[in-house]
Coordinates of C-alpha atoms and ligand atoms in Angstrom, one line a residue:
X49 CA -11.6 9.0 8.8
X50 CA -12.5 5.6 10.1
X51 CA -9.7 3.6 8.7
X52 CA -11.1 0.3 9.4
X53 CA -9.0 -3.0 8.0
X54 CA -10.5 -6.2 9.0
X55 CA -8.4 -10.0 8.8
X56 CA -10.6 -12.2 7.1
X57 CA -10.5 -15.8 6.5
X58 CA -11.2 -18.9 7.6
X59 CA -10.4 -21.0 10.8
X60 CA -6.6 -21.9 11.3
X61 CA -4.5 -19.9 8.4
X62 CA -3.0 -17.5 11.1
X63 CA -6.1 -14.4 11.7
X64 CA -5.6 -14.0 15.0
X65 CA -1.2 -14.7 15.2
X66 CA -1.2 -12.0 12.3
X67 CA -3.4 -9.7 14.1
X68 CA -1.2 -9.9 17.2
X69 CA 1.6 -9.5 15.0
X70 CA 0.3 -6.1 13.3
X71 CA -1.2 -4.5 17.1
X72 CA 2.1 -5.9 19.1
X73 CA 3.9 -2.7 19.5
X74 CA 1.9 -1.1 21.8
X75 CA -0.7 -3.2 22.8
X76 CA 1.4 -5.6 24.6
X77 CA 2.1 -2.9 27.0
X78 CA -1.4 -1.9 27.2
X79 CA -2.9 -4.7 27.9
X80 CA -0.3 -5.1 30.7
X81 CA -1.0 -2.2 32.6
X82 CA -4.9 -3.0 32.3
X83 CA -5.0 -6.6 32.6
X84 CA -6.9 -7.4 29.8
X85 CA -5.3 -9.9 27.8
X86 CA -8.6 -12.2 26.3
X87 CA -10.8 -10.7 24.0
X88 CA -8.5 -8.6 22.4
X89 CA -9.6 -8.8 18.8
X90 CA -9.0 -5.5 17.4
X91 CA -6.2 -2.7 17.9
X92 CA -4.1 -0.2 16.7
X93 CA -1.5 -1.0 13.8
X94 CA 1.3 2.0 13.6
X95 CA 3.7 1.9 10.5
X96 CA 5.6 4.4 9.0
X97 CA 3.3 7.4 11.0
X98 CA 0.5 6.2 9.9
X99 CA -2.5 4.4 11.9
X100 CA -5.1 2.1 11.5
X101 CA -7.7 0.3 13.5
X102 CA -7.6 -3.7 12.9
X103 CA -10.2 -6.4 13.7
X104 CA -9.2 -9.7 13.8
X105 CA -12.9 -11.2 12.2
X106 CA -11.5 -14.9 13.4
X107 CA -12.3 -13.8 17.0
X108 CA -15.8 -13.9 16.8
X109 CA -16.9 -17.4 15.0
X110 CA -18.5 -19.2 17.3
X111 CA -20.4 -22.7 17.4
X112 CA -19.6 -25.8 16.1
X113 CA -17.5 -27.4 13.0
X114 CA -20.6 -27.8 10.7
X115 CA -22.3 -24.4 11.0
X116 CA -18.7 -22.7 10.7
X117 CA -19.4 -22.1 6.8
X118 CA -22.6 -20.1 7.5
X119 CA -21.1 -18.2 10.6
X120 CA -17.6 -17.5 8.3
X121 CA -19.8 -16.3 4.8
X122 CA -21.9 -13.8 7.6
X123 CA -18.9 -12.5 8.6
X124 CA -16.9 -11.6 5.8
X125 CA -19.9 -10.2 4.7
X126 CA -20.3 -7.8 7.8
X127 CA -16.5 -6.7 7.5
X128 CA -16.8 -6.6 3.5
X129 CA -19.7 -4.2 4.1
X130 CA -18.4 -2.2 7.4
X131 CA -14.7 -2.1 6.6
X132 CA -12.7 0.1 4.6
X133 CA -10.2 -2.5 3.3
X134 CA -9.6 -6.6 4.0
X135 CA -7.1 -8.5 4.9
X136 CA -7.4 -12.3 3.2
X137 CA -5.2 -14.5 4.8
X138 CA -4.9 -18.1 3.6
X139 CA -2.6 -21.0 4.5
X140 CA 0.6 -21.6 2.1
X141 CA 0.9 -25.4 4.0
X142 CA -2.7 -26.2 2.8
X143 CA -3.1 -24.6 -0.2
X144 CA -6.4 -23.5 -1.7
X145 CA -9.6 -25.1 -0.1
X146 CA -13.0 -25.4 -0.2
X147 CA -13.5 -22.0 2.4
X148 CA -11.2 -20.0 0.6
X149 CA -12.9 -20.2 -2.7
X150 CA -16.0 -19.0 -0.6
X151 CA -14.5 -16.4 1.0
X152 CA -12.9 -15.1 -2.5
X153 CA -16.4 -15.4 -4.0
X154 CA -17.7 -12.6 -1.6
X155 CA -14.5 -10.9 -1.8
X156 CA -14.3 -10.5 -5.6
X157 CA -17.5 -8.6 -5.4
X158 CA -16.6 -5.5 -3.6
X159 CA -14.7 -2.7 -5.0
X160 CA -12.7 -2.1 -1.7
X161 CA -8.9 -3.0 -1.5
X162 CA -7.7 -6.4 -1.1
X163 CA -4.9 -7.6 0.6
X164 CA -4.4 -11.4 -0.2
X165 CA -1.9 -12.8 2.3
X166 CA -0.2 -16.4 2.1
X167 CA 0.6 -16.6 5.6
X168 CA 2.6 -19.4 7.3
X169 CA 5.4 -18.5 4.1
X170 CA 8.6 -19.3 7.2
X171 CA 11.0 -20.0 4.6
X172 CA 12.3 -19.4 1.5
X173 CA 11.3 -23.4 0.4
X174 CA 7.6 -22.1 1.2
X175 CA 7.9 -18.9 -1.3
X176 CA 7.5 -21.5 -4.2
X177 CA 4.3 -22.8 -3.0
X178 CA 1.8 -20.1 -2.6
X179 CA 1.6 -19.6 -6.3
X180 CA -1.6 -21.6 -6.6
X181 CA -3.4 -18.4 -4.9
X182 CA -3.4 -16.3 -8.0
X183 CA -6.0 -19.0 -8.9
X184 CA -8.7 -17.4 -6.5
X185 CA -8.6 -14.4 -8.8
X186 CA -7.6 -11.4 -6.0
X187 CA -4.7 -9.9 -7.7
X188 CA -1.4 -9.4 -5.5
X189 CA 0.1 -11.9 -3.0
X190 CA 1.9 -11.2 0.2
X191 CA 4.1 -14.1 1.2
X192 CA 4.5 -13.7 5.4
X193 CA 5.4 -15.1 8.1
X194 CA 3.2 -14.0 10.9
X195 CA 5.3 -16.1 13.1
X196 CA 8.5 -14.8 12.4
X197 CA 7.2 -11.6 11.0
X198 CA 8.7 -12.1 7.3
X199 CA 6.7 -9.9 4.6
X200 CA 4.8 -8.2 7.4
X201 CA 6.6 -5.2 6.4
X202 CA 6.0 -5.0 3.0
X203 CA 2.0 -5.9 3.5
X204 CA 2.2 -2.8 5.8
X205 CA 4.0 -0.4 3.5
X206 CA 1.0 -0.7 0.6
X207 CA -1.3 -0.9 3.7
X208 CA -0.9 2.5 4.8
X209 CA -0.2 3.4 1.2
X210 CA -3.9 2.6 0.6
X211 CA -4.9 4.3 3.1
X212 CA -7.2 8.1 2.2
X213 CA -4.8 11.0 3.2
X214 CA -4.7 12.4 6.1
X215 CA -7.1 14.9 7.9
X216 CA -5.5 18.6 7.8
X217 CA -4.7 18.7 11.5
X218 CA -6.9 21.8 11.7
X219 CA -9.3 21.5 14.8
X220 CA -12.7 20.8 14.8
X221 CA -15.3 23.3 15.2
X222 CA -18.2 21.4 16.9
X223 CA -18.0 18.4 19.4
X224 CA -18.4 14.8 17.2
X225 CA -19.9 12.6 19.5
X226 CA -20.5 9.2 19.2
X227 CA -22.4 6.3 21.6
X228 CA -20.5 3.7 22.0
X229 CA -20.9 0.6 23.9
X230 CA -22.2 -3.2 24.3
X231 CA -25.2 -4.8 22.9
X232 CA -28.1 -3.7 25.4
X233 CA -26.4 -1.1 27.6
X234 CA -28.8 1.3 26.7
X235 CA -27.5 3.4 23.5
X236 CA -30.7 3.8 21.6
X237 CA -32.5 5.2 25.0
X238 CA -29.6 7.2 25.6
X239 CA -30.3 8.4 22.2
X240 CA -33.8 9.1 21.9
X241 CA -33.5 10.3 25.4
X242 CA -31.0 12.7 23.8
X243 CA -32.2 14.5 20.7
X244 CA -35.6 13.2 21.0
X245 CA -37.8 12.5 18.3
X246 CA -35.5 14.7 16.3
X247 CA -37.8 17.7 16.4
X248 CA -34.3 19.9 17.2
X249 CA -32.2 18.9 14.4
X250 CA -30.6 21.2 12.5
X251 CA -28.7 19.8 9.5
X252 CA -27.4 16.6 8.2
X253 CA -23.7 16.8 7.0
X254 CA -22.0 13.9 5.1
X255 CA -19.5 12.4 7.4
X256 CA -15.6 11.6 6.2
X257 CA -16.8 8.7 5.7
X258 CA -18.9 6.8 2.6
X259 CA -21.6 6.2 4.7
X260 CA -21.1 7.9 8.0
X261 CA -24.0 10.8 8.9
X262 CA -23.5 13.3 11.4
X263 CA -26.3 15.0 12.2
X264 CA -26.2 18.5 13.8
X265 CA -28.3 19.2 16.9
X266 CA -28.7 22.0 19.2
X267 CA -29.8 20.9 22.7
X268 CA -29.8 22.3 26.3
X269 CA -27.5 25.1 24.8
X270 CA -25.1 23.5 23.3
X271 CA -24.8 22.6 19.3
X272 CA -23.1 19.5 18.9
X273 CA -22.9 16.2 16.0
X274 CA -23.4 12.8 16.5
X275 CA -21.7 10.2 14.8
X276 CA -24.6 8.1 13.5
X277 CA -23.9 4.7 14.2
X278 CA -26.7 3.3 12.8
X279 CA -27.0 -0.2 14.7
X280 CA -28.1 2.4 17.3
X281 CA -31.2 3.4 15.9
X282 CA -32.6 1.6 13.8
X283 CA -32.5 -2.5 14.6
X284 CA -34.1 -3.7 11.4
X285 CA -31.3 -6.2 9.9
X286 CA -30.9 -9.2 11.1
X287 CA -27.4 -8.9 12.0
X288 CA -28.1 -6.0 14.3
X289 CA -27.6 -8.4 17.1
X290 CA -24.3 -9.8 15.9
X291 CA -21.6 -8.9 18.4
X292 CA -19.6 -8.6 15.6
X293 CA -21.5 -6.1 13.8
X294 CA -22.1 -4.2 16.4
X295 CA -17.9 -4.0 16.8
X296 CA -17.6 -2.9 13.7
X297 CA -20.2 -0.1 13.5
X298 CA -18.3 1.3 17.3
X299 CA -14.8 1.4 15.3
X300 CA -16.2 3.0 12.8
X301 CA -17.7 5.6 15.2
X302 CA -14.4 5.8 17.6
X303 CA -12.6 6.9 14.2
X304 CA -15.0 9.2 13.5
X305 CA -15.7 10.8 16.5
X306 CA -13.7 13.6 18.6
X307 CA -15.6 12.4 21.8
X308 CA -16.4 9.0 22.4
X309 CA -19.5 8.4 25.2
X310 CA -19.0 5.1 26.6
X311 CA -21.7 3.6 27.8
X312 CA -22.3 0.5 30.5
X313 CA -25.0 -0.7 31.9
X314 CA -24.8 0.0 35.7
X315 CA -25.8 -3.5 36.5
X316 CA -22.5 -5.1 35.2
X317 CA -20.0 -2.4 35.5
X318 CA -17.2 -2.6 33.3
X319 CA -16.6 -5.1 31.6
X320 CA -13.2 -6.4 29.3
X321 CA -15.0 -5.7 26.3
X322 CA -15.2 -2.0 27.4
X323 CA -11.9 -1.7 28.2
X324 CA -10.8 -2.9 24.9
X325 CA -13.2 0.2 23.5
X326 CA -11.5 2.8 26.0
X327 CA -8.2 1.7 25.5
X328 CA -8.7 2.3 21.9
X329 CA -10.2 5.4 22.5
X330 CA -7.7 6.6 24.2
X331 CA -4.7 5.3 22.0
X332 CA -6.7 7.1 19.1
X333 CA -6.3 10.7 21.1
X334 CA -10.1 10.8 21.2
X335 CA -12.1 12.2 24.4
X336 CA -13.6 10.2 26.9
X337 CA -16.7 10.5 29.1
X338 CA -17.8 7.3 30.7
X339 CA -22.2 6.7 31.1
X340 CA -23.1 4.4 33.8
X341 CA -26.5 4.2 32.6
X342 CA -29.5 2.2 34.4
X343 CA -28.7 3.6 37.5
X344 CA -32.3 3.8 38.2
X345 CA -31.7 -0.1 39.0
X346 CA -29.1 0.5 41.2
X347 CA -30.1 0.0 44.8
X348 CA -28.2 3.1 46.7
X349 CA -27.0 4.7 49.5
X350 CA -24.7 7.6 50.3
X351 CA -21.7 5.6 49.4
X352 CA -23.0 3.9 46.1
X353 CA -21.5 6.4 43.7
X354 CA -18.1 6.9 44.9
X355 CA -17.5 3.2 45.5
X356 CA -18.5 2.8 42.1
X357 CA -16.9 5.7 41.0
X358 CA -13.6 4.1 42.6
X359 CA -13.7 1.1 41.2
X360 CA -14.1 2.2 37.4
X361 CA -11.2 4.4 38.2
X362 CA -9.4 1.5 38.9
X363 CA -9.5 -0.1 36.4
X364 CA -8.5 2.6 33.6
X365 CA -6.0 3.6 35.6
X366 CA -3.4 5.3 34.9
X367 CA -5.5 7.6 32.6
X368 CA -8.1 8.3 35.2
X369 CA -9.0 11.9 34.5
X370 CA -12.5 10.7 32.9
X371 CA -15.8 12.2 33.6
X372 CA -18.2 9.3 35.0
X373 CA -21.7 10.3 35.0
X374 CA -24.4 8.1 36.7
X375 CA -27.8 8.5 34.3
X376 CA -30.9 6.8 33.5
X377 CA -32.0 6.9 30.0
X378 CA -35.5 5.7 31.3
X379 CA -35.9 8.7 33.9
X380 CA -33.9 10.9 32.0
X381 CA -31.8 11.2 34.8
X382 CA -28.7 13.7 34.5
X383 CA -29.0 13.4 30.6
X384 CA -27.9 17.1 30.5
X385 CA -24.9 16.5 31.9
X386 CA -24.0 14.1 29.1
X387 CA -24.0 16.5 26.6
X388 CA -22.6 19.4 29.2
X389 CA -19.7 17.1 29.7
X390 CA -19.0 16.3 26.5
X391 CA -19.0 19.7 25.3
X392 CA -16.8 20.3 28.5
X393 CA -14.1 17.4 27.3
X394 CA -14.3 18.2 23.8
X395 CA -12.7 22.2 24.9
X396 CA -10.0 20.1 26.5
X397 CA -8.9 18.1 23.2
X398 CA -8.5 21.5 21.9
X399 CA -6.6 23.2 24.9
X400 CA -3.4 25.0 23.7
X401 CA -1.2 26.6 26.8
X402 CA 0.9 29.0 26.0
X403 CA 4.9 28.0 26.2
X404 CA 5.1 31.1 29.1
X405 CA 3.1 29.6 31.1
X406 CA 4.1 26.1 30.6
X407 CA 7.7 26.5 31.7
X408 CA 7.0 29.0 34.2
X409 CA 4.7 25.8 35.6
X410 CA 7.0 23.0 34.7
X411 CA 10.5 23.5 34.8
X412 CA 10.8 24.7 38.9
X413 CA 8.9 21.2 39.0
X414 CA 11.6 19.2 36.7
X415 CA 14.7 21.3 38.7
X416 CA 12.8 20.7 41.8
X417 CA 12.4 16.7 41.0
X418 CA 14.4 15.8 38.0
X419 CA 14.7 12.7 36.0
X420 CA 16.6 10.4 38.2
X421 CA 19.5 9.8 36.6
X422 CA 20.5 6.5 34.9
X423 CA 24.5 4.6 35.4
X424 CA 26.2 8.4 36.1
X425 CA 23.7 10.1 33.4
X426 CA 22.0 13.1 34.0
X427 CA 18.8 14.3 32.4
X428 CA 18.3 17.7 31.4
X429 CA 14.8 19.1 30.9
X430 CA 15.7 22.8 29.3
X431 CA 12.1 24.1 27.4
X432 CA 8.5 22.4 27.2
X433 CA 6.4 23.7 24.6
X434 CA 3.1 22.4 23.2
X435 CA 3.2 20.8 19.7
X436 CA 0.6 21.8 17.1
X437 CA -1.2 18.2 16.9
X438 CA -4.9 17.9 16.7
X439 CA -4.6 16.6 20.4
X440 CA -2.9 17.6 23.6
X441 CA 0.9 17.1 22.9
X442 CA 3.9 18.4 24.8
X443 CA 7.2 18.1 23.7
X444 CA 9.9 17.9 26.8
X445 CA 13.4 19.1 25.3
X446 CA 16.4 17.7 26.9
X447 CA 20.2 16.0 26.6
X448 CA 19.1 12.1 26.9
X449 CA 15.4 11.7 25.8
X450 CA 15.5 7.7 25.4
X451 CA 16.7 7.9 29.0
X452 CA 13.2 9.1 30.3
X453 CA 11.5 6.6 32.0
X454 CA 7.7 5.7 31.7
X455 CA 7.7 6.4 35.4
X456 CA 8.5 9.9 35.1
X457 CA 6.8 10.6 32.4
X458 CA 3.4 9.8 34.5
X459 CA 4.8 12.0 37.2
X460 CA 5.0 15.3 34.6
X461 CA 1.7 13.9 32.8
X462 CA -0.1 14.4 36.2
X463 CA 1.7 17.4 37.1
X464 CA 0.1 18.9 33.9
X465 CA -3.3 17.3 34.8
X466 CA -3.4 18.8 38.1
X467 CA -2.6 22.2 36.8
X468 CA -4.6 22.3 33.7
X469 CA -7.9 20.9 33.4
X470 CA -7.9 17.8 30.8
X471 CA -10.1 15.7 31.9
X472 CA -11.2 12.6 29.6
X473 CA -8.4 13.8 27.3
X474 CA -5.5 11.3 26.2
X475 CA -2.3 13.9 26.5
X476 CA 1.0 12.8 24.9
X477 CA 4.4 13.7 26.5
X478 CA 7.0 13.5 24.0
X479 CA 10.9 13.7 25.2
X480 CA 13.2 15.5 22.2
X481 CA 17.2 16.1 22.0
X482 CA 17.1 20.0 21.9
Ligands
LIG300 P1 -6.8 -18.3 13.1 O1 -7.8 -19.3 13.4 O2 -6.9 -18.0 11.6 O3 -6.9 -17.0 13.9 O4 -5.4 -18.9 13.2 P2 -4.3 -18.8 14.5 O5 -3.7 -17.4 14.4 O6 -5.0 -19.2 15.7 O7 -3.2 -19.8 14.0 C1 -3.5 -21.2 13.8 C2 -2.3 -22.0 13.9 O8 -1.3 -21.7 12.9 C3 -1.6 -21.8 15.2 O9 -1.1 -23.0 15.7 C4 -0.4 -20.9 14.9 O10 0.7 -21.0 15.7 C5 -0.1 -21.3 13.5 N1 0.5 -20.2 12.7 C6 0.1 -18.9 12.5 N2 0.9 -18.2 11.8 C7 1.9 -19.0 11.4 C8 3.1 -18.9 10.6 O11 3.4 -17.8 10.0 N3 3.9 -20.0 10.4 C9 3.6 -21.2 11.0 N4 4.4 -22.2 10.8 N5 2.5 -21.4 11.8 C10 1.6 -20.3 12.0
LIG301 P1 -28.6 -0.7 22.9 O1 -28.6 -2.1 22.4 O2 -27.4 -0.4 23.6 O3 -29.1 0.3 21.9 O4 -29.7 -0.8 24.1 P2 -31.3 -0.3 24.1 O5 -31.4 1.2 24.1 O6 -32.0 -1.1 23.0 O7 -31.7 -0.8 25.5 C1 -31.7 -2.2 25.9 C2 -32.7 -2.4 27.0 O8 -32.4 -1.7 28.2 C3 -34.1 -2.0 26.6 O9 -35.0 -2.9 27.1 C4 -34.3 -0.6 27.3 O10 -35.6 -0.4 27.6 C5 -33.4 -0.9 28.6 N1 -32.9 0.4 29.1 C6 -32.2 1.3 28.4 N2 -31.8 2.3 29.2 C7 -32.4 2.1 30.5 C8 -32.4 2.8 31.7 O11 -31.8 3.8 31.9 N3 -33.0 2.2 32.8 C9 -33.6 1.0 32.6 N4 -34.3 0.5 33.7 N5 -33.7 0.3 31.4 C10 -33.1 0.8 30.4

């Protein structure tokens, strides 16, 4: 279900401040542990067990003051057309301008859900101001604070109210893969390389969603779908090239997919824009392979792979249990593997271990090494069992779960990895009173 919400609007109202507002409670950490702090301009937004994706539009107007009109109308075009609701936010200390009534024009056109937002709304004074926005003719107002947070809450309650119902969390029967990746790293060629001039397909099923495709191949012995992304094959509008629109369509395809190829282009390695794909990736529970593709360009020797190899590793750490496979798309190169491997990781999202097994594994490990304790407490890990989730889940039951620390939680997470095989699968540990 790709459950796309994109913050439209134009320069200065409070985009980006909201955005960081509605990705804060995880990200933050994320971006910690991976260094990537600029370029963050989508996330995850959790409320009330619910998830969404969210871009923050703002982040990719570029150029000067007089062409900003143009570049502002093409976006909230792109999001109107690629997302599955919009965020307006306009300015309660300004009032309505000039660019609002723009961006309203190209709103009131589309039937998707609208979410008109007076932001900057710090204090109750303010509340009497924003009136003048029923005038742009979008229904609902939220008054917020994105500073402060005020209102934030009950945007996000009709938010996730708006959002389709769930997925049934049974599994999936075939591997969903989609090609993700920059402009020009190779995701056409890795395509056509792929399935060919689609002599071997072998149905077209609607996706979840509107407008998605998965096609249905069968190819060196395995049957698998891809997540048609579009942008990938054909390059025919003119906003193909937008690094915006080429965002949104990956999103799209991360929500959609159950294995998410990431693809770079050997020559640059990778890059903060593919860490913000992985990281969402992995906080959407979706499996991972990593492409280096190009590596026909790649001057080696003996060491060239592992060095690089190492380095990747690095820099997704701590979940570095992903599959890195060195292809060419031009040589066809190891494209076997791609779909072996994916194949291979898409088995793992699905791994269930039996609760037997799983203690008689685990718990000499927590007796042997326990939670260390915390100011005289002790930590008592009595039963691990897997929880029925449509990814990897284990829930630890013991006396003091908010006691566990991240720490030790890595140290049980690899523990598992090193036993069972889960590689390029996001696992969750979850700590439970018992
Ligand atoms: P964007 O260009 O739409 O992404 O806007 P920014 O998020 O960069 O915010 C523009 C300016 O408005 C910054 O100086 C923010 O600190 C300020 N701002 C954003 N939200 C609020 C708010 O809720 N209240 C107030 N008083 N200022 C805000
Ligand atoms: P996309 O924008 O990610 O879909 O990238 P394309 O598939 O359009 O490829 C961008 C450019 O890289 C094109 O000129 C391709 O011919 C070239 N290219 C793609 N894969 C390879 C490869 O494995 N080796 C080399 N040398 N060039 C490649």
């Amino acid at each position: 279900m790709a459950n796309v919400v994109a913050i439209v609007g134009r320069p200065n109202v409070g985009k980006s401040t909201l955005f960081n507002r509605l990705t804060e409670s995880r990200a933050a950490i994320v971006d910690e542990i991976s260094g990537v702090t600029r370029d963050r301009h989508y996330g995850k937004c959790e409320w009330n067990g619910r998830d969404f994706t969210v871009i923050d539009t703002g982040g990719y107007v570029k150029g000067s003051d007089d062409i900003f009109e143009a570049e502002i109308r093409k976006q909230v075009e792109i999001a109107v057309e690629e997302a599955s609701m919009l965020i307006f936010v306009v300015d309660v200390t300004t009032g309505v301008t000039d660019l609002d009534k723009t961006v309203a024009n190209l709103l009131r056109r589309t039937k998707k859900k609208i979410f008109l937002v007076a932001n900057k709304v710090d204090n109750g004074e303010r509340e009497t101001w924003s009136a003048e926005f029923y005038s742009l003719g979008l229904g609902d107002l939220y008054n917020v604070s994105a500073v402060n947070g005020s209102g934030t809450g009950d945007l996000l309650d009709d938010v996730v109210k708006a959002l389709p119902d769930d997925e049934n969390i049974l599994p999936d029967l075939l591997p969903k893969l989609a090609i993700v990746g920059r402009p020009n790293v190779g995701k056409s060629s890795l395509l056509n390389a792929l399935v060919g001039e689609d002599r071997n397909i072998v149905t077209n099923i609607a996706g979840t969603t509107r407008d998605a495709l998965h096609t249905e191949y069968n190819k060196f012995g395995y049957n698998f779908l891809l997540v048609d992304t579009a942008g990938v094959r054909k390059k025919t509008k003119v906003h193909e090239d937008l690094e915006f629109y080429s965002v949104m369509r990956s999103l799209k395809a991360i929500d959609d997919c159950n294995v998410m190829l990431l693809v770079l282009d050997a020559q640059d390695g990778i890059e903060s824009q593919d860490m913000n794909l992985f990281r969402l990736a992995e906080k959407n529970h979706k499996g991972l392979v990593i492409i280096v593709n190009k590596w026909d360009l790649v001057e080696k020797d003996n060491h060239t792979v592992a060095a690089y190899e190492e380095k990747i590793r690095e820099k997704i750490s701590p979940f570095k249990d992903v599959p890195i496979l060195f292809v060419s798309a031009l040589t066809k190169q190891r494209i076997f593997k791609i779909v072996e491997t994916a194949n291979h990781v898409f088995n793992n999202t699905n791994k269930k271990i039996k609760t037997r097994d799983l203690n008689d594994f685990m718990l000499p490990i927590v007796e042997s090494q326990p939670p260390p304790a915390l100011n005289g407490h002790y930590i008592k890990i009595k039963y691990i069992t897997m929880i029925p989730t449509k990814f990897p889940a284990f829930a630890f039951f013991c006396n003091q779960p908010q006691l566990v620390k991240d720490s030790y939680k890595r140290f049980l997470e690899n523990k598992l990895r090193e036993q069972y095989d889960f590689s390029g699968v996001p696992i969750e540990l979850y700590f439970r009173q018992k």
